[in-house]
Coordinates of C-alpha atoms and ligand atoms in Angstrom, one line a residue:
M14 CA -2.0 57.5 89.6
I15 CA 0.4 55.2 87.8
K16 CA 2.1 53.1 91.2
N17 CA 4.4 51.2 90.2
F18 CA 5.2 52.1 86.9
K19 CA 8.5 50.6 85.5
K20 CA 9.8 51.8 81.7
S21 CA 11.6 48.6 80.6
S22 CA 15.2 49.1 81.3
L23 CA 18.4 47.6 81.7
T24 CA 17.4 44.5 83.1
L25 CA 15.1 43.1 80.6
T26 CA 14.4 39.9 80.3
K27 CA 16.3 37.1 77.8
E28 CA 13.0 36.7 76.2
E29 CA 13.2 40.5 74.9
Y30 CA 17.1 40.0 73.6
I31 CA 15.7 37.4 71.8
K32 CA 13.1 38.9 70.4
K33 CA 15.1 41.9 69.5
N34 CA 18.5 39.9 67.7
S35 CA 16.1 37.7 66.1
N36 CA 15.6 39.8 62.5
Y37 CA 11.9 39.6 63.2
L38 CA 11.9 35.7 64.3
R39 CA 13.8 34.4 61.9
G40 CA 17.3 33.5 64.6
T41 CA 18.8 30.9 62.6
I42 CA 15.9 28.7 62.8
V43 CA 16.9 27.7 59.0
D44 CA 20.2 26.4 59.8
D45 CA 18.8 24.5 62.5
L46 CA 16.3 22.6 60.3
K47 CA 19.5 21.5 58.5
N48 CA 21.1 20.0 61.9
E49 CA 20.2 16.2 61.2
V50 CA 22.2 15.7 64.2
T51 CA 19.9 16.6 66.7
N52 CA 15.7 16.1 66.6
G53 CA 16.2 19.8 68.6
F54 CA 16.6 23.2 68.0
D55 CA 19.1 25.3 69.6
G56 CA 19.2 28.3 72.1
D57 CA 17.2 31.1 71.0
N58 CA 15.6 28.7 68.2
F59 CA 13.5 26.8 71.0
S60 CA 12.4 30.2 71.8
L61 CA 11.9 31.7 68.1
I62 CA 9.6 28.4 66.1
R63 CA 7.3 29.3 68.8
F64 CA 6.2 32.4 67.3
H65 CA 5.6 29.9 64.4
G66 CA 3.3 28.0 66.5
M67 CA 5.4 24.7 67.0
Y68 CA 6.6 24.1 71.0
Q69 CA 9.3 22.1 71.0
Q70 CA 9.0 18.5 73.2
D71 CA 10.0 15.2 74.3
D72 CA 8.2 12.4 75.2
R73 CA 8.4 12.7 79.7
D74 CA 7.4 9.0 80.1
L75 CA 11.0 8.0 78.6
R76 CA 13.4 10.7 79.8
V77 CA 14.5 8.3 82.5
E78 CA 15.3 5.6 80.1
R79 CA 16.6 7.8 77.7
N80 CA 18.9 9.4 79.7
E81 CA 20.1 5.6 81.2
Q82 CA 21.1 5.0 77.4
K83 CA 22.9 8.0 77.2
L84 CA 20.5 9.0 74.3
E85 CA 19.2 12.5 73.7
P86 CA 15.2 13.1 74.7
R87 CA 13.1 12.0 72.7
Y88 CA 12.2 15.3 71.0
A89 CA 9.8 15.8 69.1
M90 CA 7.5 18.8 68.1
M91 CA 3.8 19.8 69.0
L92 CA 2.3 22.3 66.3
R93 CA -0.8 24.8 67.3
C94 CA -2.8 25.7 64.2
R95 CA -4.7 29.3 64.0
L96 CA -8.0 29.1 63.5
P97 CA -10.0 31.7 64.5
G98 CA -13.3 30.4 66.1
G99 CA -12.5 27.1 65.5
V100 CA -13.7 27.0 61.6
I101 CA -12.1 23.5 59.4
S102 CA -13.4 21.9 56.4
S103 CA -14.3 18.6 55.6
K104 CA -11.5 18.3 53.2
Q105 CA -8.9 20.4 55.3
W106 CA -9.5 17.9 58.6
L107 CA -9.5 14.8 55.7
K108 CA -5.6 16.3 55.6
I109 CA -4.7 17.2 58.6
D110 CA -6.1 13.7 60.0
S111 CA -3.8 11.5 57.4
F112 CA -0.7 14.1 58.6
A113 CA -1.6 13.3 62.0
T114 CA -1.4 9.4 61.3
N115 CA 1.4 9.3 59.3
N116 CA 4.4 11.5 60.5
T117 CA 3.8 12.1 64.4
L118 CA 4.5 9.7 67.1
Y119 CA 1.3 10.3 69.2
K120 CA -1.0 9.7 65.9
T121 CA -3.4 11.8 67.0
I122 CA -5.2 15.3 66.8
R123 CA -5.6 17.5 70.5
L124 CA -8.4 19.7 70.1
T125 CA -7.4 22.7 72.6
N126 CA -9.6 25.4 74.8
R127 CA -8.9 27.8 72.4
Q128 CA -11.0 26.4 69.4
T129 CA -8.3 24.8 67.6
F130 CA -5.8 21.6 67.2
Q131 CA -2.8 20.4 68.4
L132 CA -0.7 18.1 66.5
H133 CA 2.0 16.4 68.5
G134 CA 5.2 14.4 67.6
I135 CA 6.3 16.2 64.7
L136 CA 10.3 15.1 64.4
K137 CA 12.2 18.0 62.5
K138 CA 12.4 17.1 59.5
N139 CA 8.6 16.4 58.7
L140 CA 8.2 20.1 59.8
K141 CA 8.4 22.0 56.1
N142 CA 5.9 19.1 55.1
I143 CA 3.2 20.1 57.7
H144 CA 3.3 23.9 57.0
Q145 CA 3.0 23.3 53.8
I146 CA 0.0 21.2 53.7
L147 CA -1.8 23.5 56.4
N148 CA -0.8 26.9 54.0
K149 CA -2.2 24.5 50.2
M150 CA -5.2 24.9 52.4
G151 CA -5.5 28.3 53.5
L152 CA -4.2 27.2 57.0
D153 CA -1.0 28.7 59.4
S154 CA 0.4 28.2 62.2
L155 CA 1.8 31.9 62.6
G156 CA 1.7 33.3 66.6
T157 CA -0.4 30.7 67.7
A158 CA 2.5 31.1 70.8
N159 CA 4.3 33.3 71.9
D160 CA 4.5 37.2 73.0
V161 CA 1.3 37.8 70.2
N162 CA -2.5 38.3 70.0
R163 CA -3.2 34.3 70.2
N164 CA -5.8 32.5 68.5
V165 CA -9.1 34.6 68.6
L166 CA -12.0 32.8 70.4
C167 CA -16.4 33.6 69.5
T168 CA -18.9 32.1 70.5
S169 CA -18.7 28.7 69.3
D170 CA -21.0 27.6 66.4
P171 CA -22.0 30.6 63.5
M172 CA -24.4 29.1 61.9
E173 CA -26.3 29.0 65.0
S174 CA -27.7 32.9 63.6
S175 CA -26.3 36.0 61.8
V176 CA -25.2 37.8 64.7
H177 CA -22.8 34.3 65.4
Q178 CA -22.1 34.9 61.8
E179 CA -20.8 37.9 62.3
C180 CA -19.2 37.3 65.4
Y181 CA -16.9 35.0 63.6
L182 CA -16.3 37.2 60.6
W183 CA -14.9 39.6 63.8
A184 CA -12.8 37.1 65.4
Q185 CA -10.9 36.4 61.8
K186 CA -11.0 39.5 61.1
I187 CA -9.1 40.3 64.8
S188 CA -6.8 37.8 64.2
N189 CA -5.7 38.4 60.8
F190 CA -5.3 42.9 62.4
L191 CA -3.3 41.3 64.9
L192 CA -1.0 39.1 63.1
P193 CA 3.1 39.6 62.7
Q194 CA 4.1 41.0 59.7
T195 CA 6.9 39.6 59.0
K196 CA 7.8 37.1 56.3
A197 CA 9.7 35.1 58.2
Y198 CA 6.9 32.6 58.4
A199 CA 6.7 32.1 54.5
E200 CA 11.0 32.3 53.6
I201 CA 11.4 29.5 56.3
W202 CA 8.1 27.1 56.0
L203 CA 7.4 27.9 52.4
D204 CA 10.4 28.2 51.0
H205 CA 9.3 32.1 49.8
K206 CA 12.2 33.6 48.4
K207 CA 13.8 36.4 51.4
V208 CA 12.4 39.7 51.5
F209 CA 13.7 40.8 54.6
S210 CA 14.1 44.4 54.1
T211 CA 10.9 45.1 54.0
D212 CA 9.4 43.4 56.9
Q213 CA 8.0 46.1 59.8
E214 CA 6.1 45.3 62.9
P215 CA 3.7 48.3 62.6
I216 CA 1.5 47.4 65.6
L217 CA 3.3 44.4 67.4
G218 CA 6.8 46.5 66.8
T219 CA 10.2 44.9 66.8
T220 CA 10.1 42.8 69.9
Y221 CA 6.5 42.2 69.8
L222 CA 4.2 41.9 72.8
P223 CA 5.9 41.6 76.3
R224 CA 3.8 38.0 77.2
K225 CA 1.5 36.5 75.7
F226 CA -2.2 38.0 74.6
K227 CA -6.0 36.4 74.5
T228 CA -8.8 37.4 72.7
T229 CA -12.3 36.2 72.4
V230 CA -15.2 38.3 70.6
V231 CA -18.7 37.0 72.2
I232 CA -22.3 36.7 71.7
P233 CA -24.1 36.6 75.6
P234 CA -26.0 35.1 76.5
D235 CA -23.6 32.2 75.8
N236 CA -19.8 32.6 77.8
D237 CA -18.8 29.5 76.5
V238 CA -15.3 31.1 75.8
D239 CA -14.8 31.8 79.6
L240 CA -13.7 35.6 78.4
Y241 CA -12.8 36.7 81.3
A242 CA -10.0 34.6 81.7
N243 CA -8.7 36.8 78.1
D244 CA -6.9 39.8 77.7
M245 CA -9.0 41.2 75.2
N246 CA -12.4 40.5 75.1
F247 CA -15.3 42.3 72.5
I248 CA -18.7 41.6 74.0
A249 CA -21.8 41.6 71.0
I250 CA -24.6 44.4 71.6
I251 CA -27.4 44.0 68.9
E252 CA -30.2 45.6 67.8
K253 CA -32.7 44.4 64.8
K254 CA -30.4 41.2 64.4
K255 CA -26.9 42.8 64.2
I256 CA -24.1 43.9 65.7
I257 CA -23.7 46.8 66.2
G258 CA -20.7 47.6 69.2
F259 CA -19.2 45.6 71.9
N260 CA -18.8 46.1 75.1
V261 CA -14.8 46.2 76.1
L262 CA -13.6 44.2 79.1
I263 CA -9.3 44.2 78.9
G264 CA -6.7 42.1 81.4
G265 CA -8.4 38.7 82.1
G266 CA -5.6 35.4 83.1
L267 CA -5.9 32.8 85.2
S268 CA -2.0 31.7 85.6
I269 CA -0.2 31.6 89.1
V270 CA 2.8 30.5 90.1
H271 CA 2.2 28.0 93.2
G272 CA 3.0 30.4 96.6
N273 CA 4.2 33.2 94.5
K274 CA 2.0 35.5 96.4
K275 CA 2.8 38.5 93.1
T276 CA 1.1 36.4 91.4
W277 CA -2.9 35.8 90.9
P278 CA -5.7 35.0 88.1
F279 CA -7.7 37.9 87.5
L280 CA -11.2 38.8 85.6
A281 CA -11.3 41.0 82.6
L282 CA -12.4 44.4 83.5
E283 CA -14.8 46.7 81.7
L284 CA -13.2 49.1 79.9
G285 CA -16.8 50.5 77.6
Y286 CA -18.6 50.5 74.7
I287 CA -17.5 51.3 71.3
S288 CA -19.7 51.5 68.3
I289 CA -18.6 48.5 65.9
D290 CA -16.3 50.9 63.5
K291 CA -13.9 51.3 66.0
T292 CA -13.4 47.7 67.1
L293 CA -10.0 47.7 64.9
S294 CA -8.9 50.7 66.1
V295 CA -9.8 49.9 69.5
A296 CA -7.9 46.8 69.4
K297 CA -4.7 47.9 67.8
A298 CA -5.1 50.8 70.9
I299 CA -5.6 48.3 73.9
V300 CA -2.7 45.3 72.0
T301 CA -0.1 48.9 71.7
T302 CA -0.4 50.0 75.3
Q303 CA 0.3 46.7 76.4
R304 CA 3.3 46.7 74.1
D305 CA 4.6 49.8 75.1
W306 CA 3.7 49.3 78.8
G307 CA 3.8 45.9 79.7
N308 CA 6.3 45.0 81.6
R309 CA 9.6 43.7 80.0
N310 CA 11.6 42.7 82.7
D311 CA 10.2 40.1 84.6
R312 CA 8.0 38.1 82.5
K313 CA 5.6 37.1 85.0
N314 CA 4.5 40.5 86.2
A315 CA 3.9 41.1 82.1
K316 CA 0.8 39.9 81.1
T317 CA -2.0 43.2 80.7
R318 CA -3.7 42.4 84.7
Y319 CA -0.1 43.3 85.3
T320 CA 0.2 46.2 83.5
I321 CA -3.4 47.6 84.7
D322 CA -2.0 46.8 88.5
N323 CA 0.7 48.4 88.1
I324 CA -1.0 51.7 86.5
G325 CA -4.4 51.7 87.3
L326 CA -7.2 51.2 84.5
D327 CA -7.7 54.8 84.2
V328 CA -4.7 55.1 83.2
F329 CA -4.6 52.3 81.0
K330 CA -9.2 53.4 79.7
K331 CA -7.3 57.0 79.0
E332 CA -4.1 56.0 77.0
V333 CA -6.6 53.6 75.1
E334 CA -8.9 56.1 74.1
T335 CA -6.2 58.9 72.9
R336 CA -4.7 56.5 70.9
A337 CA -7.5 55.2 69.4
N338 CA -9.1 59.1 69.5
I339 CA -12.4 57.9 71.1
T340 CA -14.1 58.1 74.0
F341 CA -15.6 55.0 75.7
E342 CA -19.7 55.2 76.6
L343 CA -21.2 53.3 79.7
I344 CA -21.3 49.5 79.3
R345 CA -24.2 48.3 77.8
P346 CA -26.3 45.8 79.7
Y347 CA -25.3 41.7 78.9
S348 CA -25.4 38.8 81.2
F349 CA -24.2 35.3 80.9
T350 CA -26.1 32.3 81.4
T351 CA -24.5 29.1 80.0
R352 CA -20.9 28.3 79.1
G353 CA -21.0 24.9 78.3
D354 CA -22.0 23.3 74.6
K355 CA -25.3 21.5 73.9
I356 CA -23.7 18.1 73.2
G357 CA -26.1 16.6 70.4
W358 CA -28.5 17.8 67.6
K359 CA -29.5 21.2 66.7
K360 CA -31.3 22.7 63.4
D361 CA -28.7 25.8 62.3
I362 CA -30.2 29.4 60.6
N363 CA -30.5 27.4 56.9
N364 CA -32.3 24.3 57.7
N365 CA -29.0 22.5 58.0
W366 CA -28.6 20.4 60.5
S367 CA -25.5 20.2 63.3
L368 CA -24.1 17.4 65.4
T369 CA -22.1 17.8 68.5
I370 CA -19.8 15.2 69.8
F371 CA -18.0 15.3 73.4
V372 CA -14.4 14.9 73.0
Q373 CA -12.7 13.4 76.3
N374 CA -10.2 16.6 76.4
G375 CA -10.3 16.9 73.0
R376 CA -8.0 13.9 72.1
V377 CA -9.7 12.6 69.1
C378 CA -8.3 9.2 69.0
D379 CA -10.1 5.6 69.1
N380 CA -9.4 3.8 72.0
K381 CA -11.5 0.0 73.0
D382 CA -15.1 2.4 73.9
Q383 CA -14.8 4.9 71.1
L384 CA -13.4 5.2 67.7
L385 CA -13.9 8.9 67.7
K386 CA -10.7 9.3 65.0
S387 CA -11.5 6.6 62.8
G388 CA -15.1 8.3 63.3
L389 CA -14.6 12.0 62.0
L390 CA -12.8 10.7 59.2
K391 CA -15.5 8.6 58.1
I392 CA -17.5 11.5 58.6
A393 CA -15.4 14.0 56.6
N394 CA -15.4 11.3 53.8
I395 CA -19.5 12.0 53.4
H396 CA -19.3 15.9 54.7
N397 CA -19.5 18.7 53.1
G398 CA -19.9 21.1 55.6
K399 CA -17.3 22.1 58.4
F400 CA -15.9 21.0 61.6
R401 CA -15.9 23.7 64.6
I402 CA -13.9 23.4 67.4
T403 CA -15.3 24.6 70.4
S404 CA -13.5 26.3 73.3
N405 CA -14.9 23.3 75.8
Q406 CA -12.2 21.0 73.2
N407 CA -15.8 19.5 71.9
I408 CA -16.8 19.5 68.1
I409 CA -19.5 20.4 65.8
I410 CA -20.5 19.1 62.9
S411 CA -22.1 21.4 61.0
E412 CA -23.5 22.4 58.2
I413 CA -25.0 18.9 57.6
L414 CA -27.6 18.9 54.7
I415 CA -30.7 16.9 55.8
E416 CA -30.1 13.9 53.0
N417 CA -26.5 13.6 55.0
K418 CA -28.2 13.7 58.3
S419 CA -29.2 9.9 58.3
K420 CA -26.2 8.6 57.4
I421 CA -23.8 10.4 59.9
E422 CA -26.0 9.7 62.9
K423 CA -25.6 5.9 61.4
I424 CA -21.7 6.7 61.7
A425 CA -22.1 8.5 64.7
I426 CA -23.4 5.6 66.5
A427 CA -21.8 2.6 64.3
Y428 CA -18.0 4.5 66.2
G429 CA -19.2 5.6 69.9
L430 CA -19.6 8.7 69.2
I431 CA -23.1 9.6 70.4
K432 CA -23.2 8.5 74.1
K433 CA -24.8 8.9 77.0
I434 CA -22.6 10.8 79.3
S435 CA -23.5 12.6 82.4
K436 CA -23.4 16.8 83.0
L437 CA -20.4 16.2 84.7
R438 CA -18.4 14.8 82.6
E439 CA -19.9 16.7 79.3
N440 CA -18.6 20.0 81.5
S441 CA -15.2 18.4 82.5
M442 CA -11.5 19.7 81.2
A443 CA -8.2 18.7 82.0
C444 CA -5.3 20.6 80.3
V445 CA -2.3 18.0 78.2
S446 CA -0.3 17.9 80.8
F447 CA 1.7 14.5 80.4
P448 CA 3.7 12.6 78.8
T449 CA 3.8 16.3 76.3
C450 CA 3.8 19.2 78.2
P451 CA 7.5 19.7 79.4
L452 CA 5.5 21.7 82.5
A453 CA 3.8 19.6 83.8
M454 CA 3.7 19.1 87.8
A455 CA 0.6 16.4 88.0
E456 CA -1.5 13.8 85.7
A457 CA -4.4 16.4 84.1
E458 CA -5.7 14.5 80.9
R459 CA -4.7 10.6 81.5
M460 CA -6.3 11.4 85.7
L461 CA -9.3 12.8 84.3
S462 CA -12.0 9.8 83.2
M463 CA -11.5 8.2 85.4
F464 CA -11.6 10.6 88.5
I465 CA -14.9 11.7 86.7
T466 CA -15.9 8.2 87.2
K467 CA -15.0 8.6 90.5
V468 CA -17.1 11.9 91.3
E469 CA -19.7 10.5 89.2
N470 CA -20.2 7.6 91.8
I471 CA -20.4 10.3 94.8
M472 CA -22.6 12.2 92.6
L473 CA -25.1 8.9 92.7
K474 CA -24.8 8.0 95.6
Y475 CA -26.3 11.6 97.0
G476 CA -29.0 11.3 94.5
V477 CA -27.4 14.2 92.7
E478 CA -25.6 12.6 89.3
K479 CA -28.1 14.5 86.9
E480 CA -27.0 17.8 88.1
V481 CA -24.2 20.0 86.7
I482 CA -20.6 20.6 88.5
I483 CA -18.1 22.6 86.4
L484 CA -15.2 20.0 87.1
R485 CA -11.8 21.1 86.0
V486 CA -8.2 19.7 86.0
S487 CA -4.5 21.5 85.3
G488 CA -1.4 19.8 85.8
C489 CA 0.4 22.7 87.0
P490 CA -1.1 26.2 88.2
N491 CA -0.4 27.9 84.4
G492 CA -3.5 26.5 84.7
C493 CA -4.1 25.7 80.8
G494 CA -7.1 24.0 81.9
R495 CA -9.3 27.2 83.2
S496 CA -9.8 25.1 86.6
L497 CA -9.3 28.9 88.0
L498 CA -12.7 29.6 86.7
A499 CA -14.5 25.9 87.6
E500 CA -16.6 25.1 90.7
I501 CA -14.2 22.4 91.5
G502 CA -10.6 22.7 90.0
L503 CA -7.5 20.9 90.4
I504 CA -4.0 22.6 90.1
G505 CA -0.7 19.9 89.8
K506 CA 1.6 20.9 92.6
A507 CA 3.6 17.3 92.3
I508 CA 3.3 13.8 90.8
G509 CA -0.1 12.8 91.8
K510 CA -0.5 15.9 94.1
Y511 CA -2.9 18.9 93.4
N512 CA -3.9 22.1 95.4
L513 CA -8.0 21.1 95.5
Y514 CA -10.1 25.0 95.0
I515 CA -13.8 25.2 95.2
G516 CA -16.2 27.9 94.9
G517 CA -16.4 29.5 91.2
N518 CA -19.2 29.8 89.8
R519 CA -21.1 28.2 86.7
I520 CA -21.0 31.4 84.2
G521 CA -17.1 31.6 84.9
S522 CA -17.3 34.8 86.4
R523 CA -16.0 34.2 89.6
I524 CA -12.7 32.9 90.8
P525 CA -12.9 29.4 93.2
K526 CA -10.8 29.5 96.8
I527 CA -7.7 26.8 97.4
Y528 CA -10.0 24.6 100.1
Q529 CA -7.0 21.5 100.5
E530 CA -3.0 21.6 99.5
N531 CA -1.5 19.3 98.6
I532 CA -3.5 16.1 98.7
T533 CA -4.0 12.8 97.1
E534 CA -6.6 11.8 94.4
K535 CA -7.4 9.4 97.3
E536 CA -7.9 12.6 99.5
I537 CA -9.4 14.9 97.1
L538 CA -12.3 12.1 96.6
V539 CA -13.0 12.2 100.3
H540 CA -12.9 15.7 100.4
L541 CA -15.4 15.9 97.7
E542 CA -17.7 13.2 99.3
F543 CA -18.0 15.9 102.2
L544 CA -19.2 18.1 100.0
I545 CA -21.4 16.3 97.9
K546 CA -23.2 15.0 100.6
N547 CA -23.7 18.3 101.9
W548 CA -25.0 20.2 99.2
S549 CA -27.3 17.4 97.9
I550 CA -28.7 18.2 101.3
Y551 CA -29.0 21.6 102.7
R552 CA -28.9 23.2 98.9
K553 CA -31.1 25.1 98.6
E554 CA -33.7 24.8 95.0
N555 CA -31.4 24.6 92.1
E556 CA -28.3 26.3 93.8
D557 CA -25.0 25.1 92.0
F558 CA -21.9 23.7 94.2
G559 CA -20.2 26.9 93.5
D560 CA -22.8 29.2 95.0
F561 CA -23.5 26.4 97.6
V562 CA -20.2 26.8 99.0
I563 CA -20.0 29.9 98.6
R564 CA -23.1 30.9 100.9
K565 CA -22.5 28.3 103.4
K566 CA -18.7 30.0 103.9
I567 CA -16.7 26.4 103.1
V568 CA -14.9 28.9 101.7
K569 CA -14.5 32.7 101.7
E570 CA -15.8 34.1 98.0
I571 CA -13.3 36.1 96.2
I572 CA -13.8 39.3 95.4
N573 CA -10.8 41.0 94.1
P574 CA -8.2 38.4 93.4
I575 CA -5.3 40.5 94.5
H576 CA -6.1 40.8 97.9
D577 CA -8.7 37.6 98.5
F578 CA -7.1 35.1 96.2
W579 CA -3.7 34.1 98.5
S580 CA -5.5 35.4 101.9
Ligands
LIG621 FE1 -1.4 26.9 78.0 C1 2.2 26.9 78.5 C2 -2.0 23.5 76.4 C3 -5.0 27.0 76.6 C4 -2.3 29.0 80.0 N1 -0.1 25.8 77.7 C5 1.3 26.1 77.6 C6 2.2 24.9 77.6 C7 2.4 25.4 76.3 C8 3.6 24.3 77.9 C9 5.0 25.0 77.3 O1 4.8 26.6 77.6 O2 5.9 23.9 77.0 C10 1.4 23.7 77.5 C11 1.8 22.7 75.7 C12 0.6 21.0 76.6 C13 1.2 20.4 75.0 O3 1.8 19.3 75.2 O4 -0.1 20.4 74.8 C14 -0.4 24.1 76.6 N2 -3.1 25.7 77.0 C15 -2.5 24.2 76.3 C16 -3.7 23.4 76.0 C17 -3.6 23.0 74.7 C18 -4.5 23.2 77.2 C19 -5.5 22.2 76.5 O5 -5.9 21.2 76.9 O6 -7.0 22.6 75.6 C20 -4.7 25.4 75.4 C21 -4.2 25.7 73.9 C22 -4.9 26.8 73.8 C23 -4.7 26.6 72.5 O7 -4.8 26.5 71.3 O8 -3.7 28.2 72.1 C24 -3.6 26.6 76.3 N3 -2.6 28.1 78.4 C25 -4.1 27.1 77.9 C26 -5.3 28.3 78.5 C27 -6.9 29.0 78.6 C28 -7.4 29.5 77.7 O9 -6.1 30.7 77.0 O10 -8.5 29.7 77.8 C29 -3.8 29.1 79.9 C30 -4.9 30.5 81.2 C31 -5.4 31.3 80.7 C32 -4.5 32.8 80.7 O11 -3.1 32.9 79.7 O12 -3.7 33.2 81.4 C33 -3.0 28.8 79.6 N4 -0.1 28.0 79.4 C34 -0.5 28.9 80.1 C35 0.2 29.2 80.8 C36 0.5 30.6 81.6 C37 0.8 31.7 81.1 C38 0.9 33.1 82.2 O13 0.2 34.1 81.9 O14 2.1 32.9 82.6 C39 1.6 28.6 80.2 C40 3.2 28.5 80.5 C41 3.4 30.2 79.5 O15 3.1 30.6 79.1 O16 4.8 30.4 80.2 C42 1.0 27.8 79.2
LIG622 FE1 1.0 22.2 80.5 FE2 0.6 23.0 83.1 FE3 -0.5 23.8 81.0 FE4 -1.4 21.7 82.4 S1 -0.8 24.0 83.0 S2 -0.4 22.0 79.8 S3 0.7 20.7 83.1 S4 1.8 24.4 81.3

């Protein structure tokens, strides 16, 4: 039954007109690049550059001061690279590091929880330069933002097994297959000759998707990609060490609007199993169904999960079957047991070594405790292998030849890259938030490290300091830090104030429930002390924190988020 199904009508959102009138994402970006009066982009271009992988931002720490001085906000761009599966070579890393150091305001590299990196603080005049550097290295930033399929995730380390390698190849294949076809990117940033008369978007269409769209390719039992938060997921089914097909899940997403009950987080739902040869046609069918049936009248109701709610999963599934000319088979058995990265040394399939390094909040910089940026640079200079960015904002130095192992280990130790840290810290995550994120309501990245130290002290006090708790912080309800898949999740409400959610599970298949609203960090710590103390005393053997608070009915379990999240 199709309920509340609205076809696009006269009340299309402004974004829809921007896309439609953009001439395949060109707008007047070229003119804006020539305008030296402002460091920003004008009107529609502010939105259109996102399709090319950039966001216009300003330093929020400086806003008031610059306003008082009657200066333009400190505009600069953030660029997000497209890096399906998170793989980047040492050579590429060296160039990225050099650009970050010499041409950005913050001089850091930020690993994201979608297996790529962002460079914050690029002045408009330096944008072409970075695109050309990326292009020379075989990289780009096309489609890493706005209403398209974003960077495709896969289970982190392709060198773990041959199946992991296959999985990585699928992430690349799907990313390339769903990429915008417009030549605008090449024309604007790489100075290619204008060829727009030949532009076509057979999959995305002239107005692209109604909203952002996220994809994963996953090898159980690792759920490091947090697949349940994604629009389209391919869970590998393996026979005789080969991927023979995928279970397909759709409709996950985590963002909400505080107090708006028409928004809710949602876990991806099972559509069925497909054999491997059907993968791209099913991906196309899912994306085009969402393209045609997604809500273009209200961006807060436009993601796949709302389309599914509007029309029903069965109708969505039938349409995908028709478009892909397939019938979904029954879901094949699968299960997840882990989500975090395996920090430290590991041997790979070729008997080379890999070293997974914990990166607090994904921020690659030097500070007094750790020279992470300098250390990675030094390693990149002697390392012939690859770096791999994980969905937990960490980095793997992979394919280390045995003769380089001790050299790399020495550097890693000397620069403070290998450190003993608690399981709590190892599994923590925060979004970027201040000072660059325009949507931030409260601190996230800049508060997390100290906050973790305080929670570590509580855990030590009650003798549970060796345990894992998944704790995550997001600076606003968009939930980029995936707080709504954490055992303890904080979501910013205002400066210094957060909503506290508890009761997610360790593997990321349960949404936590609100426990306290709009409280300060000090108040959160009081609540956490009470909860952790009780957990340490009354938990069953090996019972996780999230499971404990549900069993003890401290919060209600969320079974159907549409009904249970706000009730
Ligand atoms: Fe996000 C918007 C950062 C993963 C949900 N996100 C933003 C922006 C671009 C703010 C903006 O629109 O101007 C943030 C840039 C901050 C900055 O200064 O860098 C931002 N999001 C991030 C990153 C860097 C967080 C991180 O610390 O790693 C992640 C980049 C991923 C990538 O490489 O592509 C990031 N964002 C996520 C996730 C988690 C995920 O994808 O696994 C989510 C929740 C899952 C989901 O999509 O439901 C997420 N970001 C959002 C939303 C809410 C979207 C929605 O459905 O309503 C926004 C706002 C929007 O799109 O309107 C947003
Ligand atoms: Fe910005 Fe909010 Fe995303 Fe954090 S959760 S990066 S504050 S949009």
